[in-house]
Short mmCIF file of C-alpha atoms and ligand atoms in Angstrom, two decimals:
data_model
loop_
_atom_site.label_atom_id
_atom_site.label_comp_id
_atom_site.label_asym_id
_atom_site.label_seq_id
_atom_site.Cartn_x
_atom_site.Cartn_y
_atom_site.Cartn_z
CA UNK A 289 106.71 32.82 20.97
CA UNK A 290 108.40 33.57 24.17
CA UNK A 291 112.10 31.74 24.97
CA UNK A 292 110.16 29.85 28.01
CA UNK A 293 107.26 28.73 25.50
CA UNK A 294 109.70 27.72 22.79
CA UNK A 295 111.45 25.55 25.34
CA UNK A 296 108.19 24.06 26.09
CA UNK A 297 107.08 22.93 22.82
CA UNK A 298 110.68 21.43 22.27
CA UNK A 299 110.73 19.49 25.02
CA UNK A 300 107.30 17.94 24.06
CA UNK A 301 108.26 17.27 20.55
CA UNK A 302 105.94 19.75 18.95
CA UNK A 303 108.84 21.18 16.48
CA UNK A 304 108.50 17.62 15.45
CA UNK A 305 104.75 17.67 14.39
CA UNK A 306 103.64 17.80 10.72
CA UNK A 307 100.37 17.12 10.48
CA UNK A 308 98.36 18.84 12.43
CA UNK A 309 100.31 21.81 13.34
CA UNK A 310 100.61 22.55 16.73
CA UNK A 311 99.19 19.97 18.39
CA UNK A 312 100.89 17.65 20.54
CA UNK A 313 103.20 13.93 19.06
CA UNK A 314 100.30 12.03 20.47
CA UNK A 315 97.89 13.83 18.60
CA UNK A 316 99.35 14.26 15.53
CA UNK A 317 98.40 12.27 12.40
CA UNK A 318 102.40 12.80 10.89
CA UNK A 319 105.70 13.22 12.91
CA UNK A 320 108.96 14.73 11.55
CA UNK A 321 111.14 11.16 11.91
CA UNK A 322 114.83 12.95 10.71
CA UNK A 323 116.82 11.25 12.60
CA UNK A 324 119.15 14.20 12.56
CA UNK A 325 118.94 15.12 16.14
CA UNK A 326 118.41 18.79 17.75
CA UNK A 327 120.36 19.87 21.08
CA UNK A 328 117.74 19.12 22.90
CA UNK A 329 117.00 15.44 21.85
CA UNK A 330 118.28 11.53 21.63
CA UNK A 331 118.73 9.32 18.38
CA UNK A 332 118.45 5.82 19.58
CA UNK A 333 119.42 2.78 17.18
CA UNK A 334 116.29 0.55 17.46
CA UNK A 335 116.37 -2.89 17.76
CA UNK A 336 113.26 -4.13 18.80
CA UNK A 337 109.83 -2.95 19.28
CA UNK A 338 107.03 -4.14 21.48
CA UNK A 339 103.35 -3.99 19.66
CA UNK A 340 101.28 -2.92 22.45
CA UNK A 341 99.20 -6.24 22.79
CA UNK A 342 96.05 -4.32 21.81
CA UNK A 343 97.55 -3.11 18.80
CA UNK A 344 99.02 -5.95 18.02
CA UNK A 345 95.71 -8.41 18.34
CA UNK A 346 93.61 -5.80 16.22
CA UNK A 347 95.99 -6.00 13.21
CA UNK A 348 96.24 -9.57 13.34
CA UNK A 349 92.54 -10.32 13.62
CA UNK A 350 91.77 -7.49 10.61
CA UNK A 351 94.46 -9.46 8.22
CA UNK A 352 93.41 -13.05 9.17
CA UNK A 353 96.64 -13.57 11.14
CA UNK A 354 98.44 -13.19 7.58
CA UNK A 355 101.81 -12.44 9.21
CA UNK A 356 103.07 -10.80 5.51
CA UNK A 357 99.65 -8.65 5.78
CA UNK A 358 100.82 -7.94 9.10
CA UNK A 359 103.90 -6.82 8.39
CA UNK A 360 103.00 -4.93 5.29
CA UNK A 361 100.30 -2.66 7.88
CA UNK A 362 103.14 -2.20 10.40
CA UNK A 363 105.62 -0.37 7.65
CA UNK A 364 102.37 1.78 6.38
CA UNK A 365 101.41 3.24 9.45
CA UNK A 366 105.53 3.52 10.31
CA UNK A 367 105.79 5.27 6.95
CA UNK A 368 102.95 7.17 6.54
CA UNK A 369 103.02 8.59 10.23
CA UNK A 370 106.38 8.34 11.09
CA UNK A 371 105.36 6.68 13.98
CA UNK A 372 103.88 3.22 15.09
CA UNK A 373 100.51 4.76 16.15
CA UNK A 374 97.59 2.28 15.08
CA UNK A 375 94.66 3.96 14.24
CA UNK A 376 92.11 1.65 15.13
CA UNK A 377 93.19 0.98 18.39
CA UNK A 378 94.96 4.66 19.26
CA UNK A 379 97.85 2.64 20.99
CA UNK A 380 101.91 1.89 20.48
CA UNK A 381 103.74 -0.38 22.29
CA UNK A 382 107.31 0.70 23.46
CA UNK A 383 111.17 0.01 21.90
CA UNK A 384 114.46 -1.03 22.53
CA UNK A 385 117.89 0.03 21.12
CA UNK A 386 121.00 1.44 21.61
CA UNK A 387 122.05 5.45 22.20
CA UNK A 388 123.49 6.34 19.23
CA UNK A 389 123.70 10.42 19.54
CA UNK A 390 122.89 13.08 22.21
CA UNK A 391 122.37 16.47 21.59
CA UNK A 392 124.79 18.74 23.91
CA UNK A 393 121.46 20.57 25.98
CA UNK A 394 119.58 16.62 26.59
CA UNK A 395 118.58 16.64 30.28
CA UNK A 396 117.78 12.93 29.86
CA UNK A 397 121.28 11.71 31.23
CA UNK A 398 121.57 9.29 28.52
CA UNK A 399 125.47 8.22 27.23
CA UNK A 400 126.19 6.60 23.87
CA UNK A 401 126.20 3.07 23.73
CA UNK A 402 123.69 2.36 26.26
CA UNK A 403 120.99 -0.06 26.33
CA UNK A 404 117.75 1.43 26.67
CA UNK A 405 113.95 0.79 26.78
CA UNK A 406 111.70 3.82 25.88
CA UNK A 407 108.97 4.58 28.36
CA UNK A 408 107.22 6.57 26.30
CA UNK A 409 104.72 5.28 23.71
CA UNK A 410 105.54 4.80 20.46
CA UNK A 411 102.27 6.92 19.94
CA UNK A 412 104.45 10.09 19.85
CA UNK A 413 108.00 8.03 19.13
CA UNK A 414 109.28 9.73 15.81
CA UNK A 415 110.59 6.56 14.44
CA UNK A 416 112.23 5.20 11.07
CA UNK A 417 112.50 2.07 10.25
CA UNK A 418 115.36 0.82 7.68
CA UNK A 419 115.46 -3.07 6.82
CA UNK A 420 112.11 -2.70 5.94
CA UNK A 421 111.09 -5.87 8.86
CA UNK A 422 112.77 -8.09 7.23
CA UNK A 423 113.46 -9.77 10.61
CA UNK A 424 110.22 -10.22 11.37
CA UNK A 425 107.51 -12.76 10.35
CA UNK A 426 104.55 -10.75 11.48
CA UNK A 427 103.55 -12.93 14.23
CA UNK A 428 104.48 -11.88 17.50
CA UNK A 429 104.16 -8.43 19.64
CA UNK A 430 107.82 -8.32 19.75
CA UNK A 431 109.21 -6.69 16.22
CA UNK A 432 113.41 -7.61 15.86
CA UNK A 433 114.37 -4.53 13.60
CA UNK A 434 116.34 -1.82 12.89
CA UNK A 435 115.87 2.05 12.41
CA UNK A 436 115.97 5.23 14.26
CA UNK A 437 113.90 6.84 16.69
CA UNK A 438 114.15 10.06 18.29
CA UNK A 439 113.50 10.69 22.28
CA UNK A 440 112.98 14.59 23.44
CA UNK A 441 114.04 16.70 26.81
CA UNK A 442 110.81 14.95 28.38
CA UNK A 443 110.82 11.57 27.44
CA UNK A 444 111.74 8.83 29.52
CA UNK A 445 113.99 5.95 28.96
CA UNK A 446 115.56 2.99 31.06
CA UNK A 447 118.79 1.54 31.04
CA UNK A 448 117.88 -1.74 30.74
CA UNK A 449 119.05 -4.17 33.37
CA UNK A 450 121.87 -6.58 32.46
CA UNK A 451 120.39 -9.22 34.80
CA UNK A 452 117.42 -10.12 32.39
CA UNK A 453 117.50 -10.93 28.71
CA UNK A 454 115.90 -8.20 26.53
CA UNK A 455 112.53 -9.05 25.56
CA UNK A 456 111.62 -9.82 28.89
CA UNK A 457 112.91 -6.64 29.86
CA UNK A 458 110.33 -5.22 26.86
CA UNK A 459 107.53 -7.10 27.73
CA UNK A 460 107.79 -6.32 31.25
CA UNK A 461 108.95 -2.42 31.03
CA UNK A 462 105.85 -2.25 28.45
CA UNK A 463 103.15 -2.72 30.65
CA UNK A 464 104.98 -1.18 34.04
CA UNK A 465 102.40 1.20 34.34
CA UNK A 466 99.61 -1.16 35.47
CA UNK A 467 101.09 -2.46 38.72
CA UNK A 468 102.09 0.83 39.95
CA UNK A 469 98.37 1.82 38.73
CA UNK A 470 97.43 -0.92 40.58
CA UNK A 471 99.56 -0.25 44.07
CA UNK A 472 98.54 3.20 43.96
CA UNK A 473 94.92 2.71 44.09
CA UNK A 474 94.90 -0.19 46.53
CA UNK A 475 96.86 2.35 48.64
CA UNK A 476 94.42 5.15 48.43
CA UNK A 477 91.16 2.33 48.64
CA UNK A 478 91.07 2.30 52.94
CA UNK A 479 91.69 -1.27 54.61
CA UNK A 480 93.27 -4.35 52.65
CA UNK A 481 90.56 -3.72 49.44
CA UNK A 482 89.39 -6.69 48.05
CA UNK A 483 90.64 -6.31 43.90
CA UNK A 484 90.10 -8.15 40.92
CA UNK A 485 92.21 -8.00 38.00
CA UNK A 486 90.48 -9.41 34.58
CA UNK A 487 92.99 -10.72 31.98
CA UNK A 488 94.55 -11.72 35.08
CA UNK A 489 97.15 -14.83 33.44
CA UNK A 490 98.33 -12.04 31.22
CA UNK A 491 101.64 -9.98 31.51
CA UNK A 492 99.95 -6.57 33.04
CA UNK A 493 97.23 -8.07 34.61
CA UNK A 494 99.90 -10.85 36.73
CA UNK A 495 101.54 -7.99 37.86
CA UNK A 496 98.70 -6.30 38.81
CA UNK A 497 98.22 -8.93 40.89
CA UNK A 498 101.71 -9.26 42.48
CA UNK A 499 101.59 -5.32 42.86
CA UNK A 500 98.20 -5.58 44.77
CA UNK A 501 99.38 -8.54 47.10
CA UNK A 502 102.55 -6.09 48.02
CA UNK A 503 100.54 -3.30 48.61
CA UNK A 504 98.51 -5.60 51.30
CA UNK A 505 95.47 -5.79 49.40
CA UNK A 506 92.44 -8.23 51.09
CA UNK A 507 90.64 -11.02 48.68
CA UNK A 508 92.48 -11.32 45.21
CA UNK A 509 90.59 -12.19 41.97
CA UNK A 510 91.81 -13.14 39.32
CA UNK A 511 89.82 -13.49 36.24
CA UNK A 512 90.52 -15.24 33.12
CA UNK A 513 89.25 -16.62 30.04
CA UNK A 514 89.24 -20.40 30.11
CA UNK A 515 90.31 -23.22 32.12
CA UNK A 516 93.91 -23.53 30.51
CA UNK A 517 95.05 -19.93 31.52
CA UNK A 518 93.21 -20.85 35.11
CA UNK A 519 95.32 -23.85 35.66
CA UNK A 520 98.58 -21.73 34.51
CA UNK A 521 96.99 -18.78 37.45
CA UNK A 522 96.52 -21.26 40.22
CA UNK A 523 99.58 -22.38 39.77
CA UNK A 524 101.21 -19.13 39.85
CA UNK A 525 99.47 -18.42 43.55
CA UNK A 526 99.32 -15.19 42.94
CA UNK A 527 95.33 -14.79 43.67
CA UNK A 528 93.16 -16.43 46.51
CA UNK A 529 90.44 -17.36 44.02
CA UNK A 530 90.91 -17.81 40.35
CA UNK A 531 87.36 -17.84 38.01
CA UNK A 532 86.82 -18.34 34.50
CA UNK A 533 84.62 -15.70 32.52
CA UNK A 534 84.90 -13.96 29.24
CA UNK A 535 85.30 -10.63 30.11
CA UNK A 536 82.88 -9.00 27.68
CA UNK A 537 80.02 -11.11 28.91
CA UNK A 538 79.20 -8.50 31.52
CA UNK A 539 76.93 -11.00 33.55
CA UNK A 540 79.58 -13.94 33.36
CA UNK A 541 81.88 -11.45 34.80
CA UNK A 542 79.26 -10.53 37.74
CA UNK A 543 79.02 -14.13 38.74
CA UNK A 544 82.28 -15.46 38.66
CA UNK A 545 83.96 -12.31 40.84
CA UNK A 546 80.54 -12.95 43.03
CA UNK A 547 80.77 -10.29 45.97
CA UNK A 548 81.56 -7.54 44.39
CA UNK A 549 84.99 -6.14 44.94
CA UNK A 550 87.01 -2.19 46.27
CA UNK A 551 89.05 -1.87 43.55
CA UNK A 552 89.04 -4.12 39.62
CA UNK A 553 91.92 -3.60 37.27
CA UNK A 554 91.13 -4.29 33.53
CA UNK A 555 94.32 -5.51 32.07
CA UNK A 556 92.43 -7.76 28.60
CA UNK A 557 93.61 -6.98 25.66
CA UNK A 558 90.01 -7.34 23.65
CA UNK A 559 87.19 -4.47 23.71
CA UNK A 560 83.80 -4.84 25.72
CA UNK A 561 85.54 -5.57 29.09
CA UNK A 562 84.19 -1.98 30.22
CA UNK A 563 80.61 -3.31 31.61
CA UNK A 564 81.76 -6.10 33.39
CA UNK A 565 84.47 -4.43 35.10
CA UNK A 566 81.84 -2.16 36.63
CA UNK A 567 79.29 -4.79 37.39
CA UNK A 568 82.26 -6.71 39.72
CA UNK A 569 83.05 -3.40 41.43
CA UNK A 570 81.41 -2.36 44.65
CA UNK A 571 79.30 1.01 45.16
CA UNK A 572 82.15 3.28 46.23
CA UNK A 573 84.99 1.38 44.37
CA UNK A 574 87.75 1.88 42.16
CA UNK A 575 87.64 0.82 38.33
CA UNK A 576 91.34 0.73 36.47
CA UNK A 577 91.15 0.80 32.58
CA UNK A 578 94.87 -0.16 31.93
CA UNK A 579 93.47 -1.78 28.37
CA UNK A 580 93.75 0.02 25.85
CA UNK A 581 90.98 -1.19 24.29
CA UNK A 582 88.70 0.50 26.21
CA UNK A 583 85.88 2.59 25.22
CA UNK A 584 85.79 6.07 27.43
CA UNK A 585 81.67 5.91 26.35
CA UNK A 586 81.28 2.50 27.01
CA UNK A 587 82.53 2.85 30.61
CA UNK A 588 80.91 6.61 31.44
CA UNK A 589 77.72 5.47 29.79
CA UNK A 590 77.43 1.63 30.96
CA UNK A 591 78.43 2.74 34.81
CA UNK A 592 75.44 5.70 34.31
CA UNK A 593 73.26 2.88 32.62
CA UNK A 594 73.80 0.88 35.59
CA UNK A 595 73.72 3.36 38.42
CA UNK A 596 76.86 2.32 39.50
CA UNK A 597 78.78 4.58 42.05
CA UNK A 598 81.85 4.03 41.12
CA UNK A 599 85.13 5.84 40.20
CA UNK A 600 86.84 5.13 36.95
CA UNK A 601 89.92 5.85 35.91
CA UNK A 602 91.95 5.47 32.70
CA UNK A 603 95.50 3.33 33.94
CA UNK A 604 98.17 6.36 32.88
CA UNK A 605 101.09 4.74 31.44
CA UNK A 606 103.32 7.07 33.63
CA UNK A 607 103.65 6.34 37.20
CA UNK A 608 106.99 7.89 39.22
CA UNK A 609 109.42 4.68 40.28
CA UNK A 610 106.89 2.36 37.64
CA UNK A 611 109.71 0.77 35.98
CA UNK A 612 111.64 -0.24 38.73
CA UNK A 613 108.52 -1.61 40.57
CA UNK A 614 107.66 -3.77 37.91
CA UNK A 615 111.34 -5.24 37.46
CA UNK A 616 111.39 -6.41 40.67
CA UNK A 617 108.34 -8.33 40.67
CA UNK A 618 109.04 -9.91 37.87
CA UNK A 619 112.82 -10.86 40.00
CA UNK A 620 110.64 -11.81 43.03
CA UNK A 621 107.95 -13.10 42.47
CA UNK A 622 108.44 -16.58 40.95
CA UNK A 623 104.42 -16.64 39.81
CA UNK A 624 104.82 -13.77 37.64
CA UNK A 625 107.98 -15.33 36.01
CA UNK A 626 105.70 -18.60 35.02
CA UNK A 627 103.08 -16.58 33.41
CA UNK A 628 105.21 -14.13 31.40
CA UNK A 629 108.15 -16.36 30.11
CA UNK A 630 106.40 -18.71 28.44
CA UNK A 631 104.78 -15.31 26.52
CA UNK A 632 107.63 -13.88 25.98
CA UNK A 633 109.41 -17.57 24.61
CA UNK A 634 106.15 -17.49 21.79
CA UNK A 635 106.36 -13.83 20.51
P1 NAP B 157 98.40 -9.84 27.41
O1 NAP B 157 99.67 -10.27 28.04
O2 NAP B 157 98.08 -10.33 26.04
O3 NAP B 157 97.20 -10.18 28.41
C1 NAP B 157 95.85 -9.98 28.07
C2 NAP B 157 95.05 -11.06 28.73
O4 NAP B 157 93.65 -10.83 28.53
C3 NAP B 157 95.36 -12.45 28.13
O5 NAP B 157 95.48 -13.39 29.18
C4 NAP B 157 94.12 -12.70 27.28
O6 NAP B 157 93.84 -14.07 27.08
C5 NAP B 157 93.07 -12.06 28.15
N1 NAP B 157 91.82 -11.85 27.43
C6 NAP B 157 91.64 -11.36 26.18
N2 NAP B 157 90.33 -11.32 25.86
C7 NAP B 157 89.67 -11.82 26.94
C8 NAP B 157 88.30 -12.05 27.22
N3 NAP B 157 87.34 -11.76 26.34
N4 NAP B 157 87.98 -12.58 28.43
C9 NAP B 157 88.92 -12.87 29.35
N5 NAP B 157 90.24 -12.68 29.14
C10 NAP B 157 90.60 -12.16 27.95
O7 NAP B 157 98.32 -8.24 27.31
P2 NAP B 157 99.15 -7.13 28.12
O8 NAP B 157 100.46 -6.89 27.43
O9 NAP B 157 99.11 -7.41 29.55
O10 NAP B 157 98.26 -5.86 27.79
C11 NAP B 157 96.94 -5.77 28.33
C12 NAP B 157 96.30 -4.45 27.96
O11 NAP B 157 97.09 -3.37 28.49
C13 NAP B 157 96.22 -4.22 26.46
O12 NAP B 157 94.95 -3.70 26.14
C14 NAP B 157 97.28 -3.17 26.22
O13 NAP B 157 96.91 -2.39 25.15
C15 NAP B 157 97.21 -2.38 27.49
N6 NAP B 157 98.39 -1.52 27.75
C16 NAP B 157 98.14 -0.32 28.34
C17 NAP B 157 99.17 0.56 28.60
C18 NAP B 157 98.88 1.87 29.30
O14 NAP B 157 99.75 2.70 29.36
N7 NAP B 157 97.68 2.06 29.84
C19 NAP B 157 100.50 0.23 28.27
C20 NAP B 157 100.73 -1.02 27.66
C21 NAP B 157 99.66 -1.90 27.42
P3 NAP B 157 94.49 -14.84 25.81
O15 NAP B 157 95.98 -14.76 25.97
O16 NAP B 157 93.92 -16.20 25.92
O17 NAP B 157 94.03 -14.07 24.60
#
């Protein structure tokens, strides 16, 4: 392997792969979790992580909401894969902790004794946990623990602010991706787009809403699943018309967004949102899958099924400036703080 190549694979966590070889931390079944650290990487000193909300609703709905059960899956998969990469839903969720070592040749600019959130998912995370969760009652996204996880040349980590208490910071740095998704593609979708955002009273999809109202977006939609988180919405002002549909009921969906909209961003955290989220969406428009409970076949085929012109694209975690975006809605926008502290107060 050439010196450029080697590089490569280091800086992508490869050497760290055990199981398949070769293939990339996402991808693999087993990481490497040492936390003996090469020159090239960061040992952090976890002390919390943040179940992505797909993740975490899957594991709680296959053991009965059995927080023990719970918490006995969570140290398998940690254990077995050396990562917290649930196999059902293919998701992580994101950590916090404190920089404990870094290597000499780390381009990340990280310093010892920092507080940082990890923008990367804890899909390719190597990641060791060490008080077995005994913090934890198995009942909330948010995991208080300890362990070690590793962070390589092209990972990406945030100080986090000192202005906001930590699991706020979490919550909020965990789902960053969907607003800038969501500013992004109102940009790119011609004059003020009309958008709809379904799971709209939760964390991603409030921001998405926030983000769309920045980026001058026209009619706002925001769709949610019963008349309690509708009451919590309108409150929060941050859509023109707030309508109550479960979003797998593909028709429901149709008729409560009504004309159908430029640009929908699918922020639930349940499968089966895919055909309604087309079915709202205008020939032409935009479709954002920020849920990770999405099915890729369920969209391609149900927008085919449907001959629905639309473009559809999977909401990348990774957007340049996403963190920062999403901290300062959550500082200015006074809506977004109603619907997400109370969330973060019960996990
Ligand atoms: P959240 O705060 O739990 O919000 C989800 C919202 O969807 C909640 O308001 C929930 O209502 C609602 N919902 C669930 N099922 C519904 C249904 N059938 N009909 C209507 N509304 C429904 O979740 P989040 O943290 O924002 O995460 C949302 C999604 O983003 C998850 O799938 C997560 O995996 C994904 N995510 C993606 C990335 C990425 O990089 N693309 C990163 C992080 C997270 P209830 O509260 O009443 O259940």
């Amino acid at each position: 392997m050439t010196v450029a190549m080697n590089a490569l694979h280091r800086s992508l966590g490869v050497h760290r792969v055990l199981e398949p070889a070769g293939v990339l931390p996402q991808a693999a079944h087993r990481l490497d979790a040492d936390p003996r650290i090469g020159p090239d990487e960061v040992r952090i000193a976890v002390q919390r992580l943040n179940l992505d909300a797909a993740s975490y609703r899957q594991l709680a709905e296959e053991h009965d909401g059995d927080g023990d059960r719970v918490r006995a899956a969570v140290l398998g998969i940690v254990g077995s894969r050396g990562k917290m990469h649930n196999p059902v839903t293919g998701s992580g969720g994101m950590l916090i902790g404190v920089v404990d070592e870094v290597g000499d040749d780390s381009p990340l600019g990280l310093e010892p004794g920092q507080q940082v959130a990890t923008l990367v998912s804890l899909t390719l995370t190597p990641l060791r946990l060490t008080d077995g969760l005994a913090q934890w009652d198995g009942r909330s996204e948010q995991v208080p623990t300890a362990g070690t996880a590793i962070l390589f040349a092209r990972s990406i980590a945030a100080v986090l602010p000192d202005d906001l208490p930590q699991e706020v910071a979490l919550a909020v740095l965990d789902v960053c991706g969907a607003p800038a998704a969501t500013e992004r593609v109102v940009h790119r979708s011609g004059h003020r787009p009309s958008v709809a955002v379904l799971g709209a009273a939760g964390k991603s999809g409030c921001l998405s809403l926030a983000a769309a109202r920045d980026a001058r977006a026209g009619r706002l939609v925001g769709v949610v699943r019963d008349e309690r988180e509708a009451t919590a919405l309108r409150a929060a002002r941050l859509a023109d018309e707030v309508v109550v549909a479960d979003a797998t009921d593909p028709l429901a969906v149709a008729a409560a967004v009504g004309q159908p909209v430029d640009v929908t961003v699918v922020c639930v955290d349940a499968p089966g949102a895919e055909h309604g989220a087309v079915l709202a969406t205008a020939d032409g428009g935009t479709v954002v899958f920020f849920s990770m409970a999405t099915s890729f076949s369920a969209a391609a085929l149900g927008a085919e099924g449907m001959a629905a012109d639309v473009t559809m694209l999977v909401g990348n975690g990774y957007t340049p400036g996403h963190a920062a975006l999403a901290m300062d809605l959550y500082r200015h926008s006074p809506g977004v703080r109603s619907l997400i502290e109370p969330r973060v107060r019960a996990s």
